[in-house]
Tab-separated table of C-alpha atoms in Angstrom:
chain	number	residue	atom	x	y	z
A	1303	UNK	CA	0.150	0.192	0.035
A	1304	UNK	CA	1.143	3.541	-0.649
A	1305	UNK	CA	1.607	6.329	1.466
A	1306	UNK	CA	-1.314	8.785	1.520
A	1307	UNK	CA	1.324	11.857	2.481
A	1308	UNK	CA	3.090	11.112	-0.804
A	1309	UNK	CA	2.093	13.459	-3.666
A	1310	UNK	CA	0.643	11.862	-6.848
A	1311	UNK	CA	3.490	11.300	-9.375
A	1312	UNK	CA	3.666	13.981	-12.470
A	1313	UNK	CA	1.601	13.015	-15.107
A	1314	UNK	CA	1.955	14.814	-18.713
A	1315	UNK	CA	-0.674	17.390	-19.815
A	1316	UNK	CA	-3.097	15.185	-22.527
A	1317	UNK	CA	-4.933	17.438	-24.736
A	1318	UNK	CA	-7.497	15.888	-26.894
A	1319	UNK	CA	-8.708	17.266	-30.240
A	1320	UNK	CA	-12.298	16.072	-31.512
A	1321	UNK	CA	-13.601	17.391	-34.806
A	1322	UNK	CA	-17.194	17.259	-35.421
A	1323	UNK	CA	-18.298	17.804	-38.951
A	1324	UNK	CA	-21.820	18.924	-39.319
A	1325	UNK	CA	-22.451	19.480	-43.186
A	1326	UNK	CA	-25.175	22.352	-43.991
A	1327	UNK	CA	-28.923	21.033	-44.594
A	1328	UNK	CA	-29.897	21.254	-48.105
A	1329	UNK	CA	-32.432	19.497	-50.167
A	1330	UNK	CA	-35.019	18.772	-47.672
A	1331	UNK	CA	-37.879	19.536	-49.824
A	1332	UNK	CA	-36.440	18.142	-52.966
A	1333	UNK	CA	-39.015	15.180	-53.529
A	1334	UNK	CA	-41.761	17.658	-53.477
A	1335	UNK	CA	-40.604	19.559	-55.933
A	1336	UNK	CA	-40.166	16.431	-57.975
A	1337	UNK	CA	-43.761	15.518	-57.238
A	1338	UNK	CA	-45.310	18.849	-58.111
A	1339	UNK	CA	-43.166	18.801	-61.330
A	1340	UNK	CA	-44.480	15.345	-62.041
A	1341	UNK	CA	-48.114	16.568	-61.607
A	1342	UNK	CA	-47.846	19.298	-63.647
A	1343	UNK	CA	-46.456	17.406	-66.441
A	1344	UNK	CA	-49.283	14.849	-66.031
A	1345	UNK	CA	-52.069	17.652	-66.288
A	1346	UNK	CA	-50.363	19.332	-69.382
A	1347	UNK	CA	-50.352	16.040	-71.259
A	1348	UNK	CA	-54.196	15.586	-70.186
A	1349	UNK	CA	-54.910	19.051	-71.301
A	1350	UNK	CA	-53.262	18.376	-74.574
A	1351	UNK	CA	-55.228	15.340	-75.629
A	1352	UNK	CA	-58.503	16.964	-74.313
A	1353	UNK	CA	-58.301	20.192	-76.261
A	1354	UNK	CA	-56.621	19.045	-79.416
A	1355	UNK	CA	-58.973	17.487	-82.099
A	1356	UNK	CA	-56.621	16.210	-84.672
A	1357	UNK	CA	-58.449	13.306	-85.771
A	1358	UNK	CA	-59.807	12.517	-82.419
A	1359	UNK	CA	-63.321	12.659	-81.459
A	1360	UNK	CA	-65.506	14.529	-84.166
A	1361	UNK	CA	-68.191	16.905	-82.972
A	1362	UNK	CA	-71.535	17.276	-84.992
A	1363	UNK	CA	-71.470	20.128	-87.003
A	1364	UNK	CA	-75.816	20.813	-86.676
A	1365	UNK	CA	-78.314	20.183	-84.317
A	1366	UNK	CA	-80.720	18.055	-86.415
A	1367	UNK	CA	-81.557	15.264	-84.200
A	1368	UNK	CA	-84.616	13.764	-85.888
A	1369	UNK	CA	-84.155	9.955	-85.063
A	1370	UNK	CA	-86.650	7.350	-86.272
A	1371	UNK	CA	-86.922	4.222	-83.912
A	1372	UNK	CA	-89.860	2.164	-85.165
A	1373	UNK	CA	-89.061	-1.041	-83.728
A	1374	UNK	CA	-91.511	-4.260	-84.179
A	1375	UNK	CA	-93.347	-4.933	-80.801
A	1376	UNK	CA	-91.887	-8.536	-79.574
A	1377	UNK	CA	-94.602	-11.391	-79.479
A	1378	UNK	CA	-93.856	-13.616	-76.650
A	1379	UNK	CA	-94.831	-17.278	-77.148
A	1380	UNK	CA	-97.586	-19.026	-75.655
A	1381	UNK	CA	-97.375	-20.159	-72.104
A	1382	UNK	CA	-97.252	-23.787	-71.617
A	1383	UNK	CA	-100.901	-25.411	-71.232
A	1384	UNK	CA	-102.156	-26.740	-67.871
A	1385	UNK	CA	-102.516	-30.790	-68.135
A	1386	UNK	CA	-105.763	-32.162	-68.046
A	1387	UNK	CA	-106.632	-33.488	-64.646
A	1388	UNK	CA	-107.864	-37.180	-64.409
A	1389	UNK	CA	-111.165	-37.823	-64.045
A	1390	UNK	CA	-112.155	-38.000	-60.132
A	1391	UNK	CA	-115.499	-38.454	-58.772
A	1392	UNK	CA	-116.702	-35.361	-56.754
A	1393	UNK	CA	-115.984	-35.930	-52.970
A	1394	UNK	CA	-118.376	-34.253	-50.628
A	1395	UNK	CA	-117.073	-32.499	-47.610
A	1396	UNK	CA	-117.498	-34.418	-44.086
A	1397	UNK	CA	-120.457	-33.101	-42.165
A	1398	UNK	CA	-120.616	-32.497	-38.341
A	1399	UNK	CA	-123.715	-33.550	-36.785
A	1400	UNK	CA	-125.622	-30.887	-34.899
A	1401	UNK	CA	-125.416	-30.998	-31.323
A	1402	UNK	CA	-128.751	-30.878	-28.788
A	1403	UNK	CA	-128.297	-28.696	-26.231
A	1404	UNK	CA	-129.847	-29.981	-23.204
A	1405	UNK	CA	-131.768	-27.309	-20.799
A	1406	UNK	CA	-129.472	-26.558	-17.734
A	1407	UNK	CA	-130.420	-27.967	-14.435
């Protein structure tokens, strides 16, 4: 064990150098600009297709819309005939005998 009254040995002074590189922040919104630019290009293509009429859909020149729609009426086939019932003698419904009420006593 060492004597507590002895001063500590001389230590050389150590200097630590730490370099921290923080690059500047840039390009944070570039994906939004790319998205908006793509949407603008798509809208321009759609507008070009819709508003140019080169060999596309032809619009009628006049407003004459008289159309004759005279179709023959369809005829439905006859419904199937019901089969004839076999000859069965008529059956009388059962009858109940009339009760004879007795006077109360």
